[in-house]
Structures are given as C-alpha cells and as structure tokens.
Coordinates of C-alpha atoms and ligand atoms in Angstrom, one line a residue:
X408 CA 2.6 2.6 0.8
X409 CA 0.3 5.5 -0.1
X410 CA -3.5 5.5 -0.9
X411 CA -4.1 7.4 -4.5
X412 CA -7.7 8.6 -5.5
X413 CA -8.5 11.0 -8.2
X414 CA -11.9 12.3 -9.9
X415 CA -13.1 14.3 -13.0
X416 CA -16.7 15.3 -14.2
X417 CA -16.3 14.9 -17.8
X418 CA -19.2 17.6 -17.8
X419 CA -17.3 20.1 -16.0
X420 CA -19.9 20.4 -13.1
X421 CA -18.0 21.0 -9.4
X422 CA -20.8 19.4 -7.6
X423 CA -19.7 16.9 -5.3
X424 CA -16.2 16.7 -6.6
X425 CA -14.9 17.9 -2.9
X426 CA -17.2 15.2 -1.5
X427 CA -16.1 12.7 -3.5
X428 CA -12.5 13.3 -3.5
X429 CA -12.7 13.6 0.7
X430 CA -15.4 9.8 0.7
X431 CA -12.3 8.3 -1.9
X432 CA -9.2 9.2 0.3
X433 CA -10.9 8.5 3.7
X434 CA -11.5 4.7 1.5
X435 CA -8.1 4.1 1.4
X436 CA -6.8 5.2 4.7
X437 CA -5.6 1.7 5.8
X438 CA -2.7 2.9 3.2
X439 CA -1.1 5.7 5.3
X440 CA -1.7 7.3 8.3
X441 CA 1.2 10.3 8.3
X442 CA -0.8 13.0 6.1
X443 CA -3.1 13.2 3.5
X444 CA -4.2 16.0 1.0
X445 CA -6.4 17.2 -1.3
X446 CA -5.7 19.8 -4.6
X447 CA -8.6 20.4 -6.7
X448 CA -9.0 22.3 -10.1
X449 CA -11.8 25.2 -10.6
X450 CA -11.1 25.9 -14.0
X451 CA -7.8 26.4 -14.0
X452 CA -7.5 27.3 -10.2
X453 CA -5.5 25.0 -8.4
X454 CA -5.9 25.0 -4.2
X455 CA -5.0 22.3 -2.5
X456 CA -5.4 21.1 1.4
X457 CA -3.1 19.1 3.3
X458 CA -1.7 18.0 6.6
X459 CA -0.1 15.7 9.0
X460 CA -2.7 13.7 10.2
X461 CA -5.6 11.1 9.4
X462 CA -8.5 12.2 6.9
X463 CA -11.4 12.9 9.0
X464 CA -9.1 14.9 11.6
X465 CA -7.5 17.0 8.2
X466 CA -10.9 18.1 6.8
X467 CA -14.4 19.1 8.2
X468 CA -17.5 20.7 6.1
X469 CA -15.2 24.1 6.2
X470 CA -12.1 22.9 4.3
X471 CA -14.1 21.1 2.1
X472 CA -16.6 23.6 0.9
X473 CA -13.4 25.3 -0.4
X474 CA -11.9 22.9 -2.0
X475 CA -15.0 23.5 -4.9
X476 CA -13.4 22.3 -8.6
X477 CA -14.1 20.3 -11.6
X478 CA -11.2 17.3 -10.8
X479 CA -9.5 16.7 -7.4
X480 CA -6.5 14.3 -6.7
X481 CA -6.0 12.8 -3.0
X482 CA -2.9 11.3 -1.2
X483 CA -3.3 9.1 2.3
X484 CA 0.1 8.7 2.9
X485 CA 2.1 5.9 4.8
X486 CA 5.5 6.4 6.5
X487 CA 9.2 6.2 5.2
X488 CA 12.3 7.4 6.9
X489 CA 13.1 8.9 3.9
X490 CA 10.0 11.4 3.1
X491 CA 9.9 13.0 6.4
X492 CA 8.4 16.7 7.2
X493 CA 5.6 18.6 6.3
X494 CA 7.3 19.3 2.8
X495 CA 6.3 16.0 2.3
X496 CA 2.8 16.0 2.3
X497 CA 1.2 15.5 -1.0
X498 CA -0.4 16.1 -3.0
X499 CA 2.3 18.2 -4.6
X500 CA 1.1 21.3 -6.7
X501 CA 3.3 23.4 -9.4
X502 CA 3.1 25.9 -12.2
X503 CA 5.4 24.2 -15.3
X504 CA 5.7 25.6 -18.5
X505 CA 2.7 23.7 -19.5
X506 CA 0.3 25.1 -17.1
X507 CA -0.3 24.3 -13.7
X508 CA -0.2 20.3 -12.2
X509 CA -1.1 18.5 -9.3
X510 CA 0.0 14.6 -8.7
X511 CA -0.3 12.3 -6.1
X512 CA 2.4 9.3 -6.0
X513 CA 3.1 6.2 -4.6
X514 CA 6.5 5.6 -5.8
X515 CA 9.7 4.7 -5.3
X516 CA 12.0 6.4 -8.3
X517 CA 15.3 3.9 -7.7
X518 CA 17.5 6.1 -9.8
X519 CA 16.4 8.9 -7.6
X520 CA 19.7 10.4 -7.0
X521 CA 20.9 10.5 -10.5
X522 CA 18.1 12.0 -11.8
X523 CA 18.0 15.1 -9.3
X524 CA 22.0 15.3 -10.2
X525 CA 21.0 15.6 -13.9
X526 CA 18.0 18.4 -13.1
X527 CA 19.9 20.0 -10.8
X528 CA 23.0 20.6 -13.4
X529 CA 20.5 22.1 -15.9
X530 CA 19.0 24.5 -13.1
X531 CA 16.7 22.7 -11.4
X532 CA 15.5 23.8 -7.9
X533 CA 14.2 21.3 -5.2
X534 CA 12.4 21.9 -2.4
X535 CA 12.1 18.7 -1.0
X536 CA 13.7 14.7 -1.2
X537 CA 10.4 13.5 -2.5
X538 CA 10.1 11.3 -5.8
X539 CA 6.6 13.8 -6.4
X540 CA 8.7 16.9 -6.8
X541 CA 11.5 14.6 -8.7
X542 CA 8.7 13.5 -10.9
X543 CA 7.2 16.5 -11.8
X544 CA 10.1 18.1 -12.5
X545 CA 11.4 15.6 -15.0
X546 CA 8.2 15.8 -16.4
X547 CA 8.2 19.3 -16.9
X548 CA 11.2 19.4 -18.3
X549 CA 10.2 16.7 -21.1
X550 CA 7.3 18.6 -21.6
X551 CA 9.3 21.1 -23.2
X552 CA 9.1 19.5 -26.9
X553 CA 7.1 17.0 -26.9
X554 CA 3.7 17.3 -28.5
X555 CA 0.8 16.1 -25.4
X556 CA 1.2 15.3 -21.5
X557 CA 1.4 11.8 -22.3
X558 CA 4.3 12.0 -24.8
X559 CA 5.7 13.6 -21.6
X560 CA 5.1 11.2 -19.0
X561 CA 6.1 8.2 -21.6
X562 CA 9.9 9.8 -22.2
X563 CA 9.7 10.5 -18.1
X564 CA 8.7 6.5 -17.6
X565 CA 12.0 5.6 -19.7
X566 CA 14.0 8.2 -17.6
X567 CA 12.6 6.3 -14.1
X568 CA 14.0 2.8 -12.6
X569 CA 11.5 2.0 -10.1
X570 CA 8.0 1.4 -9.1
X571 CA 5.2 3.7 -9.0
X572 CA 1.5 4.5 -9.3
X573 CA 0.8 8.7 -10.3
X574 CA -2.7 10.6 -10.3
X575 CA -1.7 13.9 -11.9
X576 CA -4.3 16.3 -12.6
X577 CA -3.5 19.2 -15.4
X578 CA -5.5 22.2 -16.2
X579 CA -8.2 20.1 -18.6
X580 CA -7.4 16.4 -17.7
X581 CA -7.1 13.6 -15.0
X582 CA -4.5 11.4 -15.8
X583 CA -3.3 8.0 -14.0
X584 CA 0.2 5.9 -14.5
X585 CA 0.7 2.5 -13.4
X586 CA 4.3 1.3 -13.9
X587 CA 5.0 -0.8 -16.1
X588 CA 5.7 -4.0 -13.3
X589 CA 2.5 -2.8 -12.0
X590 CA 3.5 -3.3 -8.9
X591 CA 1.4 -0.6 -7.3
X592 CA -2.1 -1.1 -8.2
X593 CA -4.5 1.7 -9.9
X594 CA -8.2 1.0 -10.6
X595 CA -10.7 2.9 -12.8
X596 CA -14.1 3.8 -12.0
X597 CA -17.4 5.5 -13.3
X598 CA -20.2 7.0 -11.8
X599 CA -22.4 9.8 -13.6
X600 CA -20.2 11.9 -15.9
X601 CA -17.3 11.4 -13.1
X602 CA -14.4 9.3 -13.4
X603 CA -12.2 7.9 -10.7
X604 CA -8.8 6.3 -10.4
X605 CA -8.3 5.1 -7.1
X606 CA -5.2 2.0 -5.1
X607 CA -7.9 0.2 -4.3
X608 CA -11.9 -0.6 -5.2
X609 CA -12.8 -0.3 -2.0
X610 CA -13.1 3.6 -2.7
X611 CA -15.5 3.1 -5.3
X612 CA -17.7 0.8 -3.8
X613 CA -17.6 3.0 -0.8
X614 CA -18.9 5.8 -3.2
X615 CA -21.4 3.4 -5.4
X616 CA -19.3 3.8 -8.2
X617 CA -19.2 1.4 -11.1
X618 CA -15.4 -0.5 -11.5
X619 CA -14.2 -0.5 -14.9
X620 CA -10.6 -2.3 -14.8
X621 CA -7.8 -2.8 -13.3
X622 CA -4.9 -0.1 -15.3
X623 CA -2.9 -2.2 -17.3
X624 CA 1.3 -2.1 -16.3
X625 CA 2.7 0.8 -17.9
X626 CA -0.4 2.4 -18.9
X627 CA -1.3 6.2 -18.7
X628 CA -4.8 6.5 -19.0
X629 CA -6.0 10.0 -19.6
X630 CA -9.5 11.5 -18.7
X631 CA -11.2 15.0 -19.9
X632 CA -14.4 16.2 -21.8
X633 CA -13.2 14.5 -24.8
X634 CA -13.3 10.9 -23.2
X635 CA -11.1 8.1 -21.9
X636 CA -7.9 7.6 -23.6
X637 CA -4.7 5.5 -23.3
X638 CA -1.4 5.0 -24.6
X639 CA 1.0 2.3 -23.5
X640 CA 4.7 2.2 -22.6
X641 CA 5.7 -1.0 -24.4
X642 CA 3.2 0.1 -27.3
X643 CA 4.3 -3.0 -29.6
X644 CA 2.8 -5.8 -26.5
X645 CA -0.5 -6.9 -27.2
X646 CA -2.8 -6.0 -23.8
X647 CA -2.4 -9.7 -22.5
X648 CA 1.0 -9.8 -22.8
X649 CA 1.6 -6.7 -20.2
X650 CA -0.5 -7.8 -18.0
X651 CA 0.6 -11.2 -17.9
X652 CA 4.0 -9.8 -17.8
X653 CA 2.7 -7.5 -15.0
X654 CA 4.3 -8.1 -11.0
X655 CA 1.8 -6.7 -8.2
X656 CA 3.6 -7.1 -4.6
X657 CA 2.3 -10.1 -3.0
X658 CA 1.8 -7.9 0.0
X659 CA -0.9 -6.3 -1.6
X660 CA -2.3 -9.7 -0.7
X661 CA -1.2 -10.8 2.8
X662 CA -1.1 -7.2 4.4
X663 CA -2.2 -3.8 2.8
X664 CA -4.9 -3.6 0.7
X665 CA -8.3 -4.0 2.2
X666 CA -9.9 -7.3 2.6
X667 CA -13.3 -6.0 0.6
X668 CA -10.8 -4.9 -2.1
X669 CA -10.7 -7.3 -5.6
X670 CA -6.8 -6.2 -7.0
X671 CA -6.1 -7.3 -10.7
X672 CA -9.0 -10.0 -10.9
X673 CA -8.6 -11.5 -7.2
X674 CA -9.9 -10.8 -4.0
X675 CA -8.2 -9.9 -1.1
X676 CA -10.6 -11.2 1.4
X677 CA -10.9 -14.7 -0.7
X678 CA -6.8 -15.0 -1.5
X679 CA -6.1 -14.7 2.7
X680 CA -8.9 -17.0 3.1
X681 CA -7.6 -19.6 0.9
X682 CA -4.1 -19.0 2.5
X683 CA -5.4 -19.9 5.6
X684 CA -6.7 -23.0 4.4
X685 CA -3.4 -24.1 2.6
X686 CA -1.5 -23.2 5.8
X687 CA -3.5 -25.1 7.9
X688 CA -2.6 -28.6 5.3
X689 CA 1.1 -27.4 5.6
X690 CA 1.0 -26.8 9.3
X691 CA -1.8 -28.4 11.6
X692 CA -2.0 -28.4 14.8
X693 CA -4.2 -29.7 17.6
X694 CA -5.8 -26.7 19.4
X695 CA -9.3 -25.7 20.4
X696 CA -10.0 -22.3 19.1
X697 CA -8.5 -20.6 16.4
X698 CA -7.9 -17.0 16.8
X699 CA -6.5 -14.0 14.0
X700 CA -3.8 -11.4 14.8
X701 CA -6.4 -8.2 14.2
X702 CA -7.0 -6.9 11.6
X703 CA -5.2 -8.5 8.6
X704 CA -4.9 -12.1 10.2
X705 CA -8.6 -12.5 10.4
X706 CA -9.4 -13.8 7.0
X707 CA -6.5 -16.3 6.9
X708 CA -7.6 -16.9 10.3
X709 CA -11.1 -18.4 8.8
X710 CA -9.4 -19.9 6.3
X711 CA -7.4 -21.6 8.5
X712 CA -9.9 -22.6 11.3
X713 CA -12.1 -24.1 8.5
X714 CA -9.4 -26.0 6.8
X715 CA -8.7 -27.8 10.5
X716 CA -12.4 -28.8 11.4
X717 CA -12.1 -26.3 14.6
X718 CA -13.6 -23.5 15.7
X719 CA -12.7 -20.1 14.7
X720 CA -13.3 -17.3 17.4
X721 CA -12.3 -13.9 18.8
X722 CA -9.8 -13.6 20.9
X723 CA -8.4 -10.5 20.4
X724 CA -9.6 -7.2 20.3
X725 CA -7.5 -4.4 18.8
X726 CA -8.0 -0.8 19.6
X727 CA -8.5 1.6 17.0
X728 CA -7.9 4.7 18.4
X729 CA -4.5 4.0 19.6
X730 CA -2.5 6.4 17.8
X731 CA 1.2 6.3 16.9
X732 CA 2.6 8.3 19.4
X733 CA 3.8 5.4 21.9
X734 CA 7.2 5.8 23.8
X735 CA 8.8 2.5 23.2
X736 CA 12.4 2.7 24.3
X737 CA 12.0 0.1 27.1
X738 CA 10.9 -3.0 27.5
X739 CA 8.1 -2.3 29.8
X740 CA 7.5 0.3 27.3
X741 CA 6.7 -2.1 24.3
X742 CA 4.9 -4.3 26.3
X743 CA 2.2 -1.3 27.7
X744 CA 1.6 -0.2 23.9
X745 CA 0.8 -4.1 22.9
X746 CA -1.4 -3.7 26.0
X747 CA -3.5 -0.7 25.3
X748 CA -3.8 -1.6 20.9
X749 CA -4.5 -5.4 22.2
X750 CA -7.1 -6.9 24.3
X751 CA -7.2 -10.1 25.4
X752 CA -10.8 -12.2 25.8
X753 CA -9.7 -13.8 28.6
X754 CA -12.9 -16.1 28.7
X755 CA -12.5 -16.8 25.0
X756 CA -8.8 -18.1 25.5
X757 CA -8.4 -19.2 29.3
X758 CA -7.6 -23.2 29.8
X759 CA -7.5 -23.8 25.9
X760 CA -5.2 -24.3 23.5
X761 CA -4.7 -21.4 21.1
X762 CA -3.8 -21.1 17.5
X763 CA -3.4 -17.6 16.2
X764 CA -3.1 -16.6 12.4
X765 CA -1.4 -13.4 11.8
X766 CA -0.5 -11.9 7.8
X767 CA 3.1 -12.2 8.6
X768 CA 5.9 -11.8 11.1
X769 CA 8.8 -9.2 10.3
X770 CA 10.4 -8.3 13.6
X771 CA 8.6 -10.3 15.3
X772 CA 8.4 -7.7 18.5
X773 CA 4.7 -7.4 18.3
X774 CA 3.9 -11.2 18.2
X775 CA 6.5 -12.4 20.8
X776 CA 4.3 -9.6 23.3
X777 CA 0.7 -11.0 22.1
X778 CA 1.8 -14.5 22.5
X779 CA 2.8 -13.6 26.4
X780 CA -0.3 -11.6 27.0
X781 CA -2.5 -14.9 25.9
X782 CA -0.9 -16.5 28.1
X783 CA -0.6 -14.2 31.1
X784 CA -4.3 -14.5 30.7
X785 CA -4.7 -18.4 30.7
X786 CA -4.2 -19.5 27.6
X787 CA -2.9 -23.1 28.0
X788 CA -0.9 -23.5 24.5
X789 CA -0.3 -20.5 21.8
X790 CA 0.7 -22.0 18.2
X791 CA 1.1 -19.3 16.0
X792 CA 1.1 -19.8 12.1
X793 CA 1.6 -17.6 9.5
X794 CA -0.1 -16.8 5.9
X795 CA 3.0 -15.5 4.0
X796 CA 6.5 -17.5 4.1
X797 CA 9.7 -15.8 5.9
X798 CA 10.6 -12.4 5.2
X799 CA 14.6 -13.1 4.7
X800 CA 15.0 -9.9 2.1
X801 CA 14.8 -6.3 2.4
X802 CA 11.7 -4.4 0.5
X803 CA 13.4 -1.9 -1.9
X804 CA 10.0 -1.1 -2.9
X805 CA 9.0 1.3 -0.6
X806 CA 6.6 -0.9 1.1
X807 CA 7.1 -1.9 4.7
X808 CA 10.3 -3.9 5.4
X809 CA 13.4 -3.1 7.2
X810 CA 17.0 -3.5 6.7
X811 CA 18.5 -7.5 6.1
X812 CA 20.1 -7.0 9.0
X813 CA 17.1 -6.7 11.2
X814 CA 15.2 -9.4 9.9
X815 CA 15.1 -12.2 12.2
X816 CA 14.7 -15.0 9.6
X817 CA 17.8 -14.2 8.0
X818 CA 19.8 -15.1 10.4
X819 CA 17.5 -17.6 12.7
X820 CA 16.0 -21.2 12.2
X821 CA 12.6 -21.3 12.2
X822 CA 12.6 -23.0 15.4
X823 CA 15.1 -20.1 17.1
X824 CA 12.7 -17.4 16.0
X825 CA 9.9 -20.3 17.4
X826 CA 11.5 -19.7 20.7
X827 CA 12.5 -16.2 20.4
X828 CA 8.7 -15.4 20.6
X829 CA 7.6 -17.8 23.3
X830 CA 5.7 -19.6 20.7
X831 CA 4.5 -23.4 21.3
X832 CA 4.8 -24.5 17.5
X833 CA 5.5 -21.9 14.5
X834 CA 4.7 -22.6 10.9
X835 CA 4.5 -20.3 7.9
X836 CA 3.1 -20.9 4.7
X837 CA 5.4 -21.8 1.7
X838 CA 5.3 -19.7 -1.3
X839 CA 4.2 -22.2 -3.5
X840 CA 0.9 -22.5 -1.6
X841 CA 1.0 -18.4 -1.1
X842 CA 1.0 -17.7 -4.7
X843 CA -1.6 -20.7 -5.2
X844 CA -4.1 -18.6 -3.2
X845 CA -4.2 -15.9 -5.9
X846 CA -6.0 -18.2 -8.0
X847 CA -7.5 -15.8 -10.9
X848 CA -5.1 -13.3 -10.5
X849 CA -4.4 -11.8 -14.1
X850 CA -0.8 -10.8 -13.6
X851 CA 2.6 -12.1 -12.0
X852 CA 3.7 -10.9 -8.5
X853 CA 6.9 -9.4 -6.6
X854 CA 8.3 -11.6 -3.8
X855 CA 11.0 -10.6 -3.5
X856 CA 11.2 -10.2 0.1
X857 CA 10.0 -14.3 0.3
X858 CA 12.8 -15.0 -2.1
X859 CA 15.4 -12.2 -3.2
X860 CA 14.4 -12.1 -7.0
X861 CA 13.6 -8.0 -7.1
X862 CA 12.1 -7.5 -10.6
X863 CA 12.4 -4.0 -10.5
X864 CA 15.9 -4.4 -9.7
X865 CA 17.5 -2.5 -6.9
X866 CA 19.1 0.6 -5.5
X867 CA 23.0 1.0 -5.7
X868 CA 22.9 1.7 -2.0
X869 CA 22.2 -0.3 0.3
X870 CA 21.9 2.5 2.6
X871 CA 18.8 3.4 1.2
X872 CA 16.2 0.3 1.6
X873 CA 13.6 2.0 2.8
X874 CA 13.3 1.4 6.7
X875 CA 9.6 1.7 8.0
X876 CA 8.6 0.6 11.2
X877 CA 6.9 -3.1 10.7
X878 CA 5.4 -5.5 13.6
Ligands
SF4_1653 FE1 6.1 -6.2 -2.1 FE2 8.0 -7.7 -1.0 FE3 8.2 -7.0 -3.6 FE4 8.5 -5.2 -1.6 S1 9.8 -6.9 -2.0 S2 7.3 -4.9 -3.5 S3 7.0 -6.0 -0.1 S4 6.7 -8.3 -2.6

C-alpha cells in the first residue's frame, strides 16, 4: 500500500504549498515506509524530491524551501518485491506531448504485462517495472487525440484491469482517480483557496483542513482556478449506484489505515472497536486482563475487553524506532527482533491469565514469538483472538499478503495453527460479524483473502501475487 496526498491553491499563491504537501505525506506514513517524495509545480516548473527513507529523515527546512510551487503531489510508499530500487520511488515526473505531469500511485495495473508489450511495439521506452511509469505512458499516448486530460485518463481506465488510486498533477490542474471498485480510498479536502486529495482524512485533520467526500469509484475529480470538476467512468450510473457498487479492501479496516481515519462513511477506530466486541460474543474466554497486539490490535482490543466485562490493559509496549533492517535468518534471530520492537510489562502480565487481540494473523511468526515472550515473563495463560477471520487466499491487490502457499490457514486447522503458536485457545472473528462492524459504511468491500471472491479479478500468473513481508 502507498499513502497519496496532493494540494492546489486555486489562487495560484505558493505559500505553504511545500509545507502542506511535507504535514500531508508525513499524515499518512503508516502507509509506507520504503521512500517517499515530493514534485511540485511553480508555474510550469516541475522539481521534485525523493528518497529511500521515512518523511521526516527525506526532507528538512532546506529541501523544502525548494520545493516552492502552486500544487504538489506526495507518495509514502510501502514495500513490494516487485517495485524494488530507487527507480521506484515516486512520485514519478515526465514531459508528454501534453506538457509536463507528475502522479503519485497506489496501484496495481493486473494487465501490466500486456500493456507495456503493446507500448513497447509502438516505441515506447521504460525505465522502470512500475505501474506509475506504465500509467503515464498509456496516458500519454491516449492523450494524443483526445480533447482534455480527463478524456485521457477515462480511455486509459478502460485500457487498465486492476486496482488503483492516482494524484497526477499537470501544468494548470490537480487531478485524483479512484478506480472504479474503489478499492483504494481517495478523500477530498478544503482549506482556504487549497484543495487536497489525500488515502486517508487523517492528513487533513492533521492540517485543519475541512473534509469534503469520500471520491466516488471510478471518479476523476479535477482541480484548477476554474473550480472542482468531475466526470465518471460508468457515466450512465446514478452516484448511489457506484458507490454502492463500490468494494474498499476490508483491510483498510482491520490493518492499514489509521485508527483516527473515517474511510467511505465509517470509522476505523469505531469498526475495530465493534470487532472486538463481536469477537469477544463469538470467542470468550475466562482471563484477567485483556491486552492488544500494538498498534492495530488496540482498538479491537477495547472492543473486546468491554464486550467480556474484563479489564483492558497494557501489556505490551512496541518500539518505534526499530527500523527494518533486522537480520532474521535464524531462529535466535527472529526471536531478538520480536525482542527489541516488543516489550513486555512484566508486572502487567505476571501470574494472570492473558488474552491478547491482534488485527490479524498471516504467518503467524510474529505472534507465535509474542505469545512465548508473555510467557517467559509470567504470564500464566495467553489466549489470543483475532479481529479479521483466516487469511486462506493470496492478496493480488498489492496489499500485504503472501503467496497460498505460505499461508498457514490454508493448509492447517484452526487448532494446528492454535498449537503451532503456543497459543492457549485461538479464535478469530467470522466474516459475517467482520463485515457487521462496518456499520454505515456507504460501499461494498473486497475479501477476498477471507474468502477467494477477487472482484477485480486476477493476474494470469500466479507467479506474480504480490509477496510483501506480513507478521
Ligand atoms: Fe484487501 Fe484482501 Fe482484497 Fe487484498 S484481497 S484488496 S487485502 S481485502
């Protein structure tokens, strides 16, 4: 997953606009930690800063009082085996026939392969693997002909099989995509004479800005001195219909957006909450403290603690300034990094019985290490429940999964993958009770990894599900 943020002054004013865009991205760092990148416009000057790295270690008051302009777009981005290399880093700038463009993506383009063939036989040069640089040029390309950007993008959107969420910036406009699943989520915002688009609302509350809406699926929403204007891919649907037709990934939900975020009319803190509480009706148990897997347990972890009458406490501690850099061949290995990102509250947990809520369990590496560590430090029972329902399918969505193969529950009982991790009981939440916790939410959702039904449908290869490192 990647975190998108983008920003126009509809005046044409450059003050704050490198502020902004650097307070956005930071915003939606939980999103990706590989790289991130800036490109701004100065009337008709693109520059653009990037780098491997987190925000605040990328850019300082230097970089930023260089990155002056009238509309910047942002990338955080998130890792994937198959977007590797500095090459990768977005936001990805180039000079097209019509002018120069900058866009940010969260995307994966499913057709991928055959559309590069196709460029590629009509002269086409790539520099890189990514679906940005695939995107833009197919965009380019349909530019030629067609009467406005968004006549453009729509003839690229019926070119593209996939999911995907674009801030492009041209030489007079900001422009954001949603696909039409919508299963990457784009918000818009308004503060002053700027605009943003940004993954998440945490950005603009982190910047005071006023939320407009959720984008609706397959809507490209266009933003200059002459206003706000949209046009739809499945023109002849009425607005309700394509959003009720819309399908957000339900790990939006359980995992990566931030709690304090609100994603297509629900929150995220209040859906993991209400999780919690249907997972502790489905699975009960008798302990004495209830504890979450930090940082995306927590919430179900209240949820949970108040649904069972008992109390709800820390017992964890993570630490954030562990970095990704860990040798884990070994054993002994994998247990030392649980032991310097974990602490245990060994007065919190000694001599009781402990019940920890965690967002999910994939490998289930991570947990089975926790569950010993609780232990090792007197915990008397660990029950360990879970606020999304077995991951038995491979995301071909681009968002964090790994290959069938490697997923325990497709090939283990409940109770095996109980014992696997050392675990006194194990329960996860069903997907009936999951989707239940989304009350309000205006759209469908993928689950595909829950249940197999990929929406979006799939890549030919199965070679090419998208293998990122989960817990
Ligand atoms: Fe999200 Fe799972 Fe669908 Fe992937 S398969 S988009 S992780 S719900």
């Amino acid at each position: 997953m990647s975190g998108l943020f983008g920003v126009i002054d509809t005046k044409g004013s450059a003050e704050g606009i490198a502020k902004t865009a650097y307070y956005g991205v930071f915003s939606l760092q939980h999103r990706g930690q590989e790289s991130a990148g800036i490109a701004v416009n100065n009337n008709g000057t693109f520059m653009v800063h990037k780098a491997p790295g987190q925000v605040a270690d990328i850019f300082d008051d230097i970089t930023l009082s260089a990155l002056n302009g009238q509309c910047a777009v942002c990338h955080a981005r998130g890792g994937s085996d198959r977007e590797t290399g500095t090459d990768a880093i977005q936001p990805i700038l180039i000079k097209s026939s019509a002018g120069n463009i900058a866009m940010s993506s969260d995307s994966v383009i499913l057709n991928a392969d055959e559309l590069r063939d196709n460029l590629k036989s009509m002269g086409a040069i790539f520099q890189t693997n990514i679906d940005s640089e695939l995107i833009l040029s197919l965009f380019s390309r349909n530019r030629i002909g067609t009467e406005s950007c968004e006549e453009a993008l729509l003839k690229t959107m019926k070119d593209m099989k996939g999911v995907y969420a674009l801030v492009l910036m041209t030489e007079n406009k900001l422009i954001g995509v949603r696909d039409p699943h919508g299963m990457r989520p784009l918000a818009l915002a308004k503060k002053g004479d700027m605009y943003m688009l940004s993954s998440e609302n945490c950005a603009f509350d982190a910047l005071d800005a006023e939320f407009i809406r959720d984008l609706e699926p397959g809507e490209i929403i266009s933003i200059s001195k002459d206003g706000v204007k949209s046009v739809f891919f499945e023109q002849d649907k009425t607005s309700e219909q394509r959003v009720k037709d819309g399908k957000v990934c339900i790990f939006e939900y359980v995992y990566v957006a931030r709690p304090d975020s609100v994603i297509d009319n629900t929150s995220i803190f209040d859906s993991r909450y209400r999780a919690g509480q249907a997972l502790a009706k489905e699975h009960p148990c008798d302990c004495d403290l209830v504890i979450g897997a930090p940082d995306s347990g927590n919430a179900a972890a209240l949820g949970f603690a108040d649904g069972l009458g008992v109390p709800y406490g820390m017992g964890l501690l993570k630490n954030r300034y562990v970095g990704r850099t860990f040798i884990k061949s070994t054993q002994e290995q994998r247990e030392l990094a649980v032991r310097m990102k974990f602490a245990v509250l060994k007065t919190a947990v000694a001599g009781k019985r402990i019940a920890i809520v965690d967002d999910s369990l994939v490998r289930g590496t991570t947990t089975k290490h926790i569950i010993r560590f609780l232990k090792d430090n007197g915990a008397k029972e660990v029950h360990v429940r879970l606020a999304s329902p077995e991951v038995k399918f491979p995301c071909c969505y681009g968002v964090n999964a790994s290959k069938g193969t490697d997923l325990p529950a497709t090939r283990m009982s409940v109770e095996e993958i109980r014992d696997m991790i050392g675990a006194d009981s194990l329960g996860y939440i069903s997907l009936a009770s999951l989707s239940a916790s989304l009350d309000g939410i205006h759209c469908g959702t993928c689950s595909a990894c829950f249940d197999g039904n990929y929406v979006a449908g799939q890549e030919e290869s199965s070679d090419s599900v998208h293998n990122v490192q989960y817990n």
